[in-house]
Amino acid sequence: MKVARALQQLPIRARMATDSATLAAYSRDFARLTKRLPDAVASPQSVPDLIELITWAAREGIPIALRGSGHSQAGHTLLESGVVVDLRALNHVGEVDFDARLVEAEAGATWADVVERTLPAGLAPRVLTSEHATSIGGTLSVGGLGGTSFRYGAQVGNVAYLDVVTGKGELVRCSSSQNRELFDVVRAGLGQFGVIVRAGLLLRQVKPRVRTFMYAYDSADAFLEDLRQFLHADEGTHLLAHFTPITGSERAQLRLTVGIEHFRGAEPEYATPRNLQCSKTLPFVDTELFGEDHIFFFRYASWFGTSAEFVYPWVDHYFAWDRAREYLSPVLTGRFSPLFKMGVNTIIPIVGDADAAPLLTRSGSAEPMLLVGLFPKLPVALADLSEMVVSYAKRIEDEFGASRYLYGFLDTSRTAWPTVFRDHWSWMQEMKRRYDPFGIFNPELLRLASSTR
Ligand SMILES: Cc1cc2nc3c(=O)[nH]c(=O)nc-3n(C[C@H](O)[C@H](O)[C@H](O)COP(=O)(O)OP(=O)(O)OC[C@H]3O[C@@H](n4cnc5c(N)ncnc54)[C@H](O)[C@@H]3O)c2cc1C
């Protein structure tokens, strides 16, 4: 009722939807495990519109949840009482600055929109995730990891600057040299400290074709040994691995995929290095980078054929390299992991960067690490089994020192956030008070302090 009354005061209310079909459409995210019906959905069409909306929410004390493409899994973009803000209309992508290797994009643009603009110039964002339909603001609010993260880290580490509307309705530019604290807290900040409205994205040069080499491994040791060598591969190399469920008496295998970009007529004959320990080399595949979506390399969604009849309690964990060995060895022989049979699992090597965005929950170490993703798919009728996913994730954390990548499925009602964010938790409280003093950004996700609520 408070929201309904406050809506009368809002000048952009023409673009505020309250009909039941719209509210239902915004009551679920990708995983479809959480349902929260908002009071209204706002779709600002410009940054001034958004500022007006934030100012109104702050004045009236109305909670809002920011939403890009809604691929989150734990209700990050949902709230029961308040307004969901759909940012997709803020989707302008600027001209490519070839010399600076930079493009500016509004937060509601998708990575596909950005690639469409940059590829004709022979450039692409330094890191792309497996999904092209996610928004710039959405992945910069969680991390953004992919096949070039072994060289560049996360997407949040590859932005030159961000324009952010704070919870006070102020538009602020931030970067590593300007308003650094805001820059640090909004990157991987789960939409808790401000609205990213624009990002200056760093680009890399791309070649038009990719030759993909695939290697199979029976042993985690051999896999990790080879993978470590590939970490020194040239620019234009993509590294991703996956492991498949054990079926019947078949042994599990790790498969490493190495993609090497090249110009036509300069096809690489082998992925370097040559002295690999793999048990099997599979035939290579050539694809065009331009003109189709190979730039996104692996498309998880197409692997899984997502549908409304299933729920997707996906979890990803950061592992220190040696702890990943301890985890993968028993997993390969079926000695660990009841969830192993639930779907394909991926491994992304990541460069360690102690100075990258502090709210990425991986260890602040300079050593390379691995992101291991488990992607269960459960029929809606068995959705309660997602509890098993939560307890399995906890086992991985306890036994192997892994930490959660926070876009995925979390039991937010029970998540011990101070433990998750460790040393950063009290700093986050301070930042919350500074940038969201009225506590408007999704209070149903994290329970952070705000001074005036
Ligand atoms: C099929 C699939 C494949 C995926 N593959 C990968 C992968 O390869 N690598 C990887 O790293 N991740 C991957 N993810 C995770 C994905 O990157 C995150 O879920 C990401 O947040 C999705 O972006 P979105 O636009 O859908 O964000 P949303 O789900 O809309 O929002 C995510 C979070 O960001 C906040 N937010 C959204 N926009 C803004 C903004 N402008 N300002 C501030 N906060 C904002 C929201 O409030 C929420 O907390 C995948 C997810 C799916 C479903």
Short mmCIF file of C-alpha atoms and ligand atoms in Angstrom, two decimals:
data_model
loop_
_atom_site.label_atom_id
_atom_site.label_comp_id
_atom_site.label_asym_id
_atom_site.label_seq_id
_atom_site.Cartn_x
_atom_site.Cartn_y
_atom_site.Cartn_z
CA MET A 1 0.00 0.00 0.00
CA LYS A 2 2.89 2.28 0.87
CA VAL A 3 4.25 1.71 -2.64
CA ALA A 4 0.84 2.23 -4.29
CA ARG A 5 0.45 5.57 -2.48
CA ALA A 6 4.00 6.62 -3.27
CA LEU A 7 3.53 5.74 -6.95
CA GLN A 8 1.10 8.63 -7.22
CA GLN A 9 3.99 10.97 -6.49
CA LEU A 10 6.26 9.59 -9.17
CA PRO A 11 6.56 11.70 -12.33
CA ILE A 12 7.64 8.73 -14.50
CA ARG A 13 4.70 6.60 -13.33
CA ALA A 14 3.51 6.18 -16.94
CA ARG A 15 6.34 3.71 -17.30
CA MET A 16 5.68 1.97 -14.02
CA ALA A 17 3.72 -1.25 -14.62
CA THR A 18 1.53 -2.77 -11.92
CA ASP A 19 -0.57 -5.22 -13.93
CA SER A 20 -0.52 -8.81 -12.73
CA ALA A 21 1.03 -10.24 -15.93
CA THR A 22 4.04 -7.91 -15.69
CA LEU A 23 4.46 -8.49 -11.95
CA ALA A 24 4.37 -12.26 -12.50
CA ALA A 25 6.98 -12.00 -15.27
CA TYR A 26 9.34 -10.20 -12.84
CA SER A 27 8.71 -12.55 -9.93
CA ARG A 28 11.25 -15.18 -11.05
CA ASP A 29 14.86 -15.25 -12.18
CA PHE A 30 16.75 -17.76 -14.34
CA ALA A 31 16.90 -20.53 -11.72
CA ARG A 32 13.13 -20.27 -11.06
CA LEU A 33 13.68 -21.43 -7.47
CA THR A 34 12.62 -18.21 -5.81
CA LYS A 35 9.32 -16.41 -6.31
CA ARG A 36 8.81 -12.85 -5.10
CA LEU A 37 6.01 -10.68 -6.44
CA PRO A 38 6.98 -6.98 -6.59
CA ASP A 39 4.52 -4.11 -6.21
CA ALA A 40 5.56 -2.52 -9.49
CA VAL A 41 8.08 -2.71 -12.32
CA ALA A 42 9.78 0.48 -13.53
CA SER A 43 11.51 0.83 -16.89
CA PRO A 44 13.48 4.07 -16.96
CA GLN A 45 14.16 5.17 -20.52
CA SER A 46 17.07 7.50 -19.76
CA VAL A 47 19.57 8.31 -17.02
CA PRO A 48 17.52 11.38 -15.90
CA ASP A 49 14.47 9.05 -15.64
CA LEU A 50 16.51 6.72 -13.46
CA ILE A 51 17.78 9.53 -11.25
CA GLU A 52 14.21 10.68 -10.74
CA LEU A 53 13.20 7.15 -9.80
CA ILE A 54 16.06 6.69 -7.32
CA THR A 55 15.39 10.08 -5.74
CA TRP A 56 11.74 9.13 -5.34
CA ALA A 57 12.59 5.72 -3.84
CA ALA A 58 15.05 7.33 -1.40
CA ARG A 59 12.55 9.99 -0.36
CA GLU A 60 9.65 7.57 0.09
CA GLY A 61 11.75 4.72 1.52
CA ILE A 62 10.71 2.29 -1.24
CA PRO A 63 13.02 -0.71 -1.77
CA ILE A 64 14.10 -1.41 -5.34
CA ALA A 65 15.78 -4.38 -7.03
CA LEU A 66 17.92 -3.72 -10.09
CA ARG A 67 17.51 -6.07 -13.01
CA GLY A 68 19.44 -6.42 -16.25
CA SER A 69 18.65 -9.66 -18.08
CA GLY A 70 17.54 -11.56 -14.98
CA HIS A 71 20.02 -14.47 -15.27
CA SER A 72 20.62 -14.48 -11.51
CA GLN A 73 19.83 -17.63 -9.58
CA ALA A 74 19.11 -16.74 -5.97
CA GLY A 75 16.52 -14.01 -6.31
CA HIS A 76 19.13 -11.26 -6.64
CA THR A 77 16.75 -9.34 -8.92
CA LEU A 78 13.55 -10.09 -7.03
CA LEU A 79 11.79 -8.52 -4.10
CA GLU A 80 8.48 -9.03 -2.40
CA SER A 81 7.70 -5.52 -1.42
CA GLY A 82 8.96 -2.74 -3.63
CA VAL A 83 9.83 -1.98 -7.24
CA VAL A 84 11.89 -3.98 -9.72
CA VAL A 85 13.84 -1.65 -11.99
CA ASP A 86 14.32 -3.09 -15.46
CA LEU A 87 17.41 -1.40 -16.92
CA ARG A 88 17.24 -2.87 -20.39
CA ALA A 89 16.08 0.36 -22.06
CA LEU A 90 19.41 1.99 -21.13
CA ASN A 91 21.17 0.11 -23.91
CA HIS A 92 23.12 2.55 -26.03
CA VAL A 93 26.55 1.41 -27.21
CA GLY A 94 28.90 4.22 -28.31
CA GLU A 95 31.48 4.40 -31.06
CA VAL A 96 34.59 2.26 -30.70
CA ASP A 97 37.72 4.20 -29.76
CA PHE A 98 40.19 2.09 -31.70
CA ASP A 99 43.33 3.81 -30.38
CA ALA A 100 42.29 3.58 -26.74
CA ARG A 101 40.80 0.08 -27.33
CA LEU A 102 37.67 1.18 -25.53
CA VAL A 103 33.93 1.29 -26.04
CA GLU A 104 31.36 2.92 -23.80
CA ALA A 105 28.13 1.00 -23.22
CA GLU A 106 25.05 1.67 -21.15
CA ALA A 107 24.37 -0.90 -18.46
CA GLY A 108 21.25 -2.41 -20.02
CA ALA A 109 23.02 -3.25 -23.29
CA THR A 110 23.89 -6.92 -23.67
CA TRP A 111 27.37 -8.22 -24.35
CA ALA A 112 26.02 -9.28 -27.77
CA ASP A 113 25.14 -5.63 -28.47
CA VAL A 114 28.69 -4.63 -27.58
CA VAL A 115 30.27 -7.36 -29.69
CA GLU A 116 28.10 -6.38 -32.65
CA ARG A 117 29.59 -2.89 -32.40
CA THR A 118 33.23 -3.88 -31.81
CA LEU A 119 33.81 -6.91 -34.05
CA PRO A 120 33.71 -4.96 -37.34
CA ALA A 121 36.69 -2.99 -35.92
CA GLY A 122 38.48 -6.28 -35.18
CA LEU A 123 38.05 -5.77 -31.43
CA ALA A 124 36.08 -7.49 -28.66
CA PRO A 125 35.70 -7.10 -24.90
CA ARG A 126 38.72 -8.66 -23.24
CA VAL A 127 36.57 -11.18 -21.39
CA LEU A 128 33.24 -12.61 -22.51
CA THR A 129 31.15 -15.05 -20.52
CA SER A 130 29.44 -18.02 -22.11
CA GLU A 131 26.13 -16.18 -22.36
CA HIS A 132 25.66 -13.32 -24.79
CA ALA A 133 22.25 -12.13 -23.55
CA THR A 134 23.40 -10.94 -20.13
CA SER A 135 23.61 -7.21 -19.49
CA ILE A 136 26.75 -5.15 -18.95
CA GLY A 137 25.46 -3.94 -15.56
CA GLY A 138 24.40 -7.46 -14.53
CA THR A 139 27.74 -9.19 -15.09
CA LEU A 140 29.77 -6.24 -13.76
CA SER A 141 27.71 -6.61 -10.58
CA VAL A 142 28.83 -10.22 -10.13
CA GLY A 143 32.22 -10.67 -11.82
CA GLY A 144 32.11 -12.05 -15.38
CA LEU A 145 34.47 -14.93 -16.18
CA GLY A 146 35.20 -16.76 -19.40
CA GLY A 147 37.73 -18.41 -21.71
CA THR A 148 40.21 -15.51 -21.63
CA SER A 149 40.09 -15.06 -17.84
CA PHE A 150 43.36 -17.00 -17.54
CA ARG A 151 44.93 -13.90 -19.09
CA TYR A 152 42.62 -11.02 -18.16
CA GLY A 153 40.79 -12.11 -15.01
CA ALA A 154 37.16 -11.07 -14.59
CA GLN A 155 35.16 -8.54 -16.60
CA VAL A 156 35.11 -6.32 -13.52
CA GLY A 157 38.89 -6.03 -13.80
CA ASN A 158 38.63 -4.81 -17.40
CA VAL A 159 36.61 -1.63 -17.13
CA ALA A 160 38.27 1.77 -17.48
CA TYR A 161 35.50 3.63 -15.63
CA LEU A 162 31.88 3.38 -14.52
CA ASP A 163 29.13 5.97 -14.26
CA VAL A 164 27.02 5.16 -11.23
CA VAL A 165 23.81 6.59 -9.76
CA THR A 166 24.11 6.23 -6.00
CA GLY A 167 21.27 5.64 -3.57
CA LYS A 168 21.18 9.41 -3.04
CA GLY A 169 20.36 9.94 -6.73
CA GLU A 170 23.80 11.37 -7.55
CA LEU A 171 25.50 10.54 -10.85
CA VAL A 172 29.18 9.84 -10.15
CA ARG A 173 32.01 8.74 -12.44
CA CYS A 174 34.42 6.33 -10.78
CA SER A 175 37.56 4.46 -11.79
CA SER A 176 40.78 3.20 -10.25
CA SER A 177 41.97 6.83 -10.00
CA GLN A 178 38.68 8.67 -9.36
CA ASN A 179 36.21 7.87 -6.55
CA ARG A 180 38.02 4.59 -6.08
CA GLU A 181 35.90 3.32 -3.20
CA LEU A 182 32.70 3.55 -5.21
CA PHE A 183 34.45 1.82 -8.15
CA ASP A 184 35.54 -0.97 -5.83
CA VAL A 185 32.22 -1.50 -4.13
CA VAL A 186 29.91 -1.47 -7.17
CA ARG A 187 32.04 -3.98 -9.10
CA ALA A 188 30.72 -7.39 -8.02
CA GLY A 189 28.57 -5.42 -5.55
CA LEU A 190 25.35 -7.33 -6.35
CA GLY A 191 23.43 -4.11 -7.00
CA GLN A 192 23.70 -3.09 -3.34
CA PHE A 193 25.54 0.24 -3.55
CA GLY A 194 24.45 2.05 -6.70
CA VAL A 195 23.17 1.63 -10.23
CA ILE A 196 25.83 1.19 -12.89
CA VAL A 197 24.52 3.21 -15.81
CA ARG A 198 27.53 3.28 -18.15
CA ALA A 199 30.80 1.43 -18.45
CA GLY A 200 34.00 2.11 -20.38
CA LEU A 201 34.90 -1.41 -21.50
CA LEU A 202 38.47 -2.36 -22.40
CA LEU A 203 38.86 -4.22 -25.68
CA ARG A 204 41.38 -6.59 -27.23
CA GLN A 205 42.21 -7.28 -30.83
CA VAL A 206 40.60 -10.44 -32.25
CA LYS A 207 41.39 -12.49 -35.32
CA PRO A 208 38.51 -13.69 -37.48
CA ARG A 209 38.79 -17.46 -37.07
CA VAL A 210 39.31 -19.98 -34.28
CA ARG A 211 40.83 -23.43 -34.40
CA THR A 212 39.68 -25.49 -31.45
CA PHE A 213 41.79 -28.32 -30.03
CA MET A 214 40.37 -30.72 -27.49
CA TYR A 215 42.29 -33.00 -25.14
CA ALA A 216 40.92 -35.73 -22.87
CA TYR A 217 42.35 -36.68 -19.45
CA ASP A 218 41.78 -39.54 -17.03
CA SER A 219 43.91 -37.97 -14.35
CA ALA A 220 43.48 -34.66 -12.61
CA ASP A 221 47.26 -34.39 -12.21
CA ALA A 222 47.93 -34.65 -15.94
CA PHE A 223 45.09 -32.24 -16.71
CA LEU A 224 46.31 -29.61 -14.29
CA GLU A 225 49.89 -30.04 -15.43
CA ASP A 226 48.96 -29.36 -19.07
CA LEU A 227 46.55 -26.61 -18.17
CA ARG A 228 49.26 -24.79 -16.26
CA GLN A 229 51.46 -24.81 -19.35
CA PHE A 230 48.68 -23.31 -21.45
CA LEU A 231 48.42 -20.40 -19.02
CA HIS A 232 51.38 -18.91 -20.92
CA ALA A 233 49.62 -19.13 -24.30
CA ASP A 234 49.50 -16.14 -26.63
CA GLU A 235 46.79 -13.49 -26.79
CA GLY A 236 43.80 -14.80 -28.74
CA THR A 237 43.80 -18.13 -26.90
CA HIS A 238 40.71 -19.33 -25.04
CA LEU A 239 40.88 -21.98 -22.32
CA LEU A 240 37.91 -23.85 -20.94
CA ALA A 241 37.48 -27.36 -19.60
CA HIS A 242 34.60 -29.54 -18.61
CA PHE A 243 33.95 -32.89 -17.04
CA THR A 244 31.05 -35.13 -17.78
CA PRO A 245 28.95 -37.36 -15.54
CA ILE A 246 29.96 -40.95 -14.96
CA THR A 247 27.57 -43.25 -16.79
CA GLY A 248 27.50 -46.98 -16.01
CA SER A 249 31.02 -48.34 -15.79
CA GLU A 250 32.54 -45.54 -17.88
CA ARG A 251 35.23 -43.50 -16.17
CA ALA A 252 34.84 -39.79 -15.97
CA GLN A 253 37.06 -37.67 -18.14
CA LEU A 254 38.27 -34.14 -18.04
CA ARG A 255 38.24 -32.39 -21.39
CA LEU A 256 40.34 -29.33 -22.04
CA THR A 257 39.40 -27.12 -24.95
CA VAL A 258 41.97 -24.72 -26.33
CA GLY A 259 40.74 -22.23 -28.91
CA ILE A 260 43.33 -20.32 -30.92
CA GLU A 261 42.30 -17.31 -32.95
CA HIS A 262 44.00 -16.85 -36.31
CA PHE A 263 43.74 -15.21 -39.73
CA ARG A 264 42.62 -17.27 -42.72
CA GLY A 265 45.63 -19.06 -44.20
CA ALA A 266 47.57 -18.95 -40.90
CA GLU A 267 45.90 -21.90 -39.21
CA PRO A 268 47.84 -23.16 -36.17
CA GLU A 269 48.74 -26.84 -36.60
CA TYR A 270 48.97 -27.58 -32.92
CA ALA A 271 47.97 -25.85 -29.79
CA THR A 272 51.25 -25.23 -28.01
CA PRO A 273 52.86 -26.73 -25.98
CA ARG A 274 53.37 -30.05 -27.80
CA ASN A 275 54.45 -32.35 -24.97
CA LEU A 276 51.07 -32.91 -23.49
CA GLN A 277 50.14 -35.61 -21.01
CA CYS A 278 46.58 -36.07 -22.25
CA SER A 279 45.24 -39.56 -22.78
CA LYS A 280 43.57 -38.66 -26.07
CA THR A 281 43.62 -35.84 -28.63
CA LEU A 282 40.35 -35.23 -30.43
CA PRO A 283 40.03 -33.89 -33.99
CA PHE A 284 40.28 -30.12 -34.14
CA VAL A 285 37.45 -27.90 -35.33
CA ASP A 286 37.61 -24.65 -37.30
CA THR A 287 35.03 -21.91 -36.92
CA GLU A 288 34.49 -18.34 -37.97
CA LEU A 289 34.66 -15.81 -35.17
CA PHE A 290 32.93 -13.14 -37.16
CA GLY A 291 29.36 -13.47 -38.29
CA GLU A 292 28.28 -16.10 -35.79
CA ASP A 293 28.42 -16.54 -32.07
CA HIS A 294 31.63 -18.49 -31.68
CA ILE A 295 33.08 -15.43 -30.00
CA PHE A 296 31.05 -16.56 -27.00
CA PHE A 297 32.85 -19.84 -27.26
CA PHE A 298 30.69 -22.08 -25.09
CA ARG A 299 27.01 -21.38 -24.78
CA TYR A 300 25.84 -23.10 -21.59
CA ALA A 301 22.22 -22.32 -22.23
CA SER A 302 22.28 -24.17 -25.53
CA TRP A 303 23.95 -27.17 -23.86
CA PHE A 304 21.21 -27.36 -21.33
CA GLY A 305 18.20 -26.48 -23.46
CA THR A 306 16.69 -24.45 -20.64
CA SER A 307 12.93 -24.73 -20.19
CA ALA A 308 10.20 -23.70 -17.75
CA GLU A 309 9.79 -27.35 -16.68
CA PHE A 310 13.10 -27.31 -14.84
CA VAL A 311 14.85 -25.34 -12.13
CA TYR A 312 18.56 -24.54 -12.31
CA PRO A 313 20.32 -24.30 -8.95
CA TRP A 314 23.76 -23.67 -10.47
CA VAL A 315 26.78 -23.14 -8.27
CA ASP A 316 30.32 -22.07 -9.12
CA HIS A 317 33.31 -22.16 -6.79
CA TYR A 318 36.73 -20.57 -6.87
CA PHE A 319 39.44 -23.09 -6.02
CA ALA A 320 43.09 -22.49 -5.30
CA TRP A 321 45.03 -24.57 -7.85
CA ASP A 322 46.23 -27.30 -5.49
CA ARG A 323 42.92 -27.60 -3.70
CA ALA A 324 41.28 -28.12 -7.11
CA ARG A 325 43.59 -31.11 -7.59
CA GLU A 326 42.41 -32.54 -4.24
CA TYR A 327 38.80 -32.05 -5.33
CA LEU A 328 39.02 -33.25 -8.94
CA SER A 329 40.94 -36.46 -8.24
CA PRO A 330 38.21 -38.16 -6.18
CA VAL A 331 35.48 -36.62 -8.33
CA LEU A 332 36.94 -38.26 -11.44
CA THR A 333 36.77 -41.70 -9.91
CA GLY A 334 33.30 -41.19 -8.48
CA ARG A 335 34.58 -41.15 -4.87
CA PHE A 336 33.15 -37.71 -4.19
CA SER A 337 30.13 -35.83 -5.44
CA PRO A 338 26.57 -37.03 -5.34
CA LEU A 339 25.72 -34.15 -7.65
CA PHE A 340 28.19 -35.21 -10.24
CA LYS A 341 25.52 -37.01 -12.25
CA MET A 342 23.24 -34.02 -12.47
CA GLY A 343 24.84 -32.26 -15.41
CA VAL A 344 27.91 -30.99 -17.21
CA ASN A 345 30.50 -29.25 -15.07
CA THR A 346 32.90 -26.60 -16.35
CA ILE A 347 36.33 -25.38 -15.30
CA ILE A 348 37.64 -21.92 -16.14
CA PRO A 349 41.26 -21.09 -15.29
CA ILE A 350 41.63 -17.56 -13.90
CA VAL A 351 44.63 -15.37 -13.46
CA GLY A 352 45.14 -14.45 -9.84
CA ASP A 353 45.05 -10.73 -9.19
CA ALA A 354 45.34 -9.61 -5.63
CA ASP A 355 44.31 -6.06 -6.63
CA ALA A 356 41.16 -6.84 -8.64
CA ALA A 357 37.66 -5.91 -7.47
CA PRO A 358 37.61 -6.64 -3.72
CA LEU A 359 34.06 -8.04 -3.65
CA LEU A 360 34.88 -10.91 -5.94
CA THR A 361 34.85 -13.60 -3.30
CA ARG A 362 37.87 -15.46 -4.62
CA SER A 363 41.06 -15.39 -2.58
CA GLY A 364 43.10 -12.23 -2.94
CA SER A 365 46.11 -14.11 -4.19
CA ALA A 366 48.32 -13.61 -7.24
CA GLU A 367 48.36 -17.38 -7.93
CA PRO A 368 46.22 -18.74 -10.78
CA MET A 369 43.01 -20.42 -9.65
CA LEU A 370 40.11 -22.36 -11.11
CA LEU A 371 36.42 -21.63 -11.27
CA VAL A 372 34.52 -24.91 -11.15
CA GLY A 373 30.85 -24.73 -12.13
CA LEU A 374 28.23 -27.36 -11.39
CA PHE A 375 25.02 -27.01 -13.38
CA PRO A 376 22.25 -29.22 -12.01
CA LYS A 377 18.92 -29.25 -13.79
CA LEU A 378 16.00 -30.52 -11.75
CA PRO A 379 12.40 -31.11 -12.83
CA VAL A 380 10.14 -28.56 -11.13
CA ALA A 381 8.55 -31.37 -9.09
CA LEU A 382 11.97 -32.12 -7.55
CA ALA A 383 12.88 -28.49 -6.88
CA ASP A 384 13.27 -29.25 -3.16
CA LEU A 385 16.38 -31.26 -4.01
CA SER A 386 18.12 -27.93 -4.54
CA GLU A 387 18.71 -28.11 -0.77
CA MET A 388 21.19 -30.86 -1.65
CA VAL A 389 23.01 -28.42 -3.90
CA VAL A 390 23.37 -25.99 -1.03
CA SER A 391 24.74 -28.66 1.30
CA TYR A 392 27.05 -30.04 -1.39
CA ALA A 393 28.38 -26.52 -1.99
CA LYS A 394 29.00 -26.18 1.73
CA ARG A 395 30.95 -29.45 1.74
CA ILE A 396 33.14 -28.18 -1.10
CA GLU A 397 33.77 -24.98 0.83
CA ASP A 398 34.54 -26.76 4.10
CA GLU A 399 36.66 -29.61 2.72
CA PHE A 400 38.55 -27.83 -0.07
CA GLY A 401 38.59 -24.21 1.03
CA ALA A 402 36.63 -23.17 -2.07
CA SER A 403 34.60 -19.95 -2.10
CA ARG A 404 31.34 -19.21 -3.90
CA TYR A 405 30.97 -17.11 -7.02
CA LEU A 406 27.93 -15.14 -5.94
CA TYR A 407 25.80 -15.00 -9.08
CA GLY A 408 24.67 -18.59 -8.51
CA PHE A 409 22.14 -20.35 -6.34
CA LEU A 410 22.48 -19.41 -2.67
CA ASP A 411 20.14 -19.98 0.16
CA THR A 412 19.93 -16.25 0.85
CA SER A 413 17.79 -16.66 3.96
CA ARG A 414 20.59 -18.58 5.62
CA THR A 415 23.74 -17.37 3.93
CA ALA A 416 26.25 -16.19 6.49
CA TRP A 417 27.26 -13.05 4.61
CA PRO A 418 29.97 -11.89 7.07
CA THR A 419 31.68 -15.25 6.53
CA VAL A 420 31.31 -14.99 2.76
CA PHE A 421 32.79 -11.48 2.53
CA ARG A 422 35.25 -11.98 5.39
CA ASP A 423 37.54 -8.94 5.84
CA HIS A 424 35.40 -6.77 3.57
CA TRP A 425 32.19 -7.05 5.56
CA SER A 426 32.67 -4.05 7.85
CA TRP A 427 33.93 -1.94 4.91
CA MET A 428 30.76 -2.93 3.01
CA GLN A 429 28.65 -1.66 5.92
CA GLU A 430 30.47 1.65 5.78
CA MET A 431 30.05 1.88 1.99
CA LYS A 432 26.36 1.02 2.32
CA ARG A 433 25.85 3.88 4.75
CA ARG A 434 27.71 6.22 2.43
CA TYR A 435 26.22 5.29 -0.95
CA ASP A 436 22.82 3.86 -0.02
CA PRO A 437 21.98 5.77 3.18
CA PHE A 438 18.24 5.19 2.75
CA GLY A 439 18.70 1.45 2.28
CA ILE A 440 16.77 1.25 -0.98
CA PHE A 441 18.86 -1.35 -2.86
CA ASN A 442 17.34 -4.79 -2.43
CA PRO A 443 17.26 -5.28 1.35
CA GLU A 444 15.88 -8.79 0.74
CA LEU A 445 19.23 -9.96 -0.68
CA LEU A 446 21.96 -8.84 1.73
CA ARG A 447 21.30 -7.52 5.18
CA LEU A 448 23.62 -4.54 5.17
CA ALA A 449 23.35 -1.57 7.47
CA SER A 450 21.97 1.80 6.46
CA SER A 451 22.06 4.82 8.69
CA THR A 452 18.56 6.19 8.24
CA ARG A 453 16.35 3.07 8.18
C1 LIG B 1 22.98 -19.51 -19.12
C2 LIG B 1 23.95 -18.75 -18.22
C3 LIG B 1 25.29 -18.75 -18.54
C4 LIG B 1 26.19 -18.05 -17.74
N1 LIG B 1 27.52 -18.08 -18.04
C5 LIG B 1 28.41 -17.41 -17.26
C6 LIG B 1 29.80 -17.43 -17.56
O1 LIG B 1 30.25 -18.07 -18.48
N2 LIG B 1 30.62 -16.69 -16.77
C7 LIG B 1 30.15 -15.93 -15.74
O2 LIG B 1 30.94 -15.26 -15.08
N3 LIG B 1 28.85 -15.92 -15.42
C8 LIG B 1 27.98 -16.64 -16.16
N4 LIG B 1 26.65 -16.63 -15.83
C9 LIG B 1 26.22 -15.81 -14.69
C10 LIG B 1 25.84 -14.42 -15.20
O3 LIG B 1 26.99 -13.75 -15.65
C11 LIG B 1 25.21 -13.62 -14.03
O4 LIG B 1 24.02 -14.24 -13.63
C12 LIG B 1 24.95 -12.16 -14.43
O5 LIG B 1 24.63 -11.43 -13.28
C13 LIG B 1 23.82 -12.10 -15.42
O6 LIG B 1 23.62 -10.79 -15.90
P1 LIG B 1 22.14 -10.23 -15.95
O7 LIG B 1 22.12 -9.04 -16.82
O8 LIG B 1 21.18 -11.30 -16.29
O9 LIG B 1 22.01 -9.79 -14.46
P2 LIG B 1 20.74 -9.82 -13.49
O10 LIG B 1 20.42 -11.25 -13.16
O11 LIG B 1 19.66 -9.01 -14.06
O12 LIG B 1 21.36 -9.10 -12.21
C14 LIG B 1 22.41 -9.71 -11.49
C15 LIG B 1 22.78 -8.84 -10.29
O13 LIG B 1 23.26 -7.58 -10.74
C16 LIG B 1 22.48 -6.50 -10.23
N5 LIG B 1 22.39 -5.52 -11.31
C17 LIG B 1 21.88 -5.70 -12.55
N6 LIG B 1 22.07 -4.60 -13.28
C18 LIG B 1 22.70 -3.69 -12.49
C19 LIG B 1 23.19 -2.37 -12.69
N7 LIG B 1 23.05 -1.74 -13.87
N8 LIG B 1 23.80 -1.74 -11.67
C20 LIG B 1 23.98 -2.36 -10.48
N9 LIG B 1 23.53 -3.61 -10.24
C21 LIG B 1 22.92 -4.28 -11.24
C22 LIG B 1 21.16 -7.12 -9.86
O14 LIG B 1 20.48 -6.40 -8.87
C23 LIG B 1 21.62 -8.50 -9.38
O15 LIG B 1 22.09 -8.43 -8.06
C24 LIG B 1 25.73 -17.34 -16.59
C25 LIG B 1 24.38 -17.37 -16.25
C26 LIG B 1 23.49 -18.07 -17.05
C27 LIG B 1 22.06 -18.13 -16.66
#
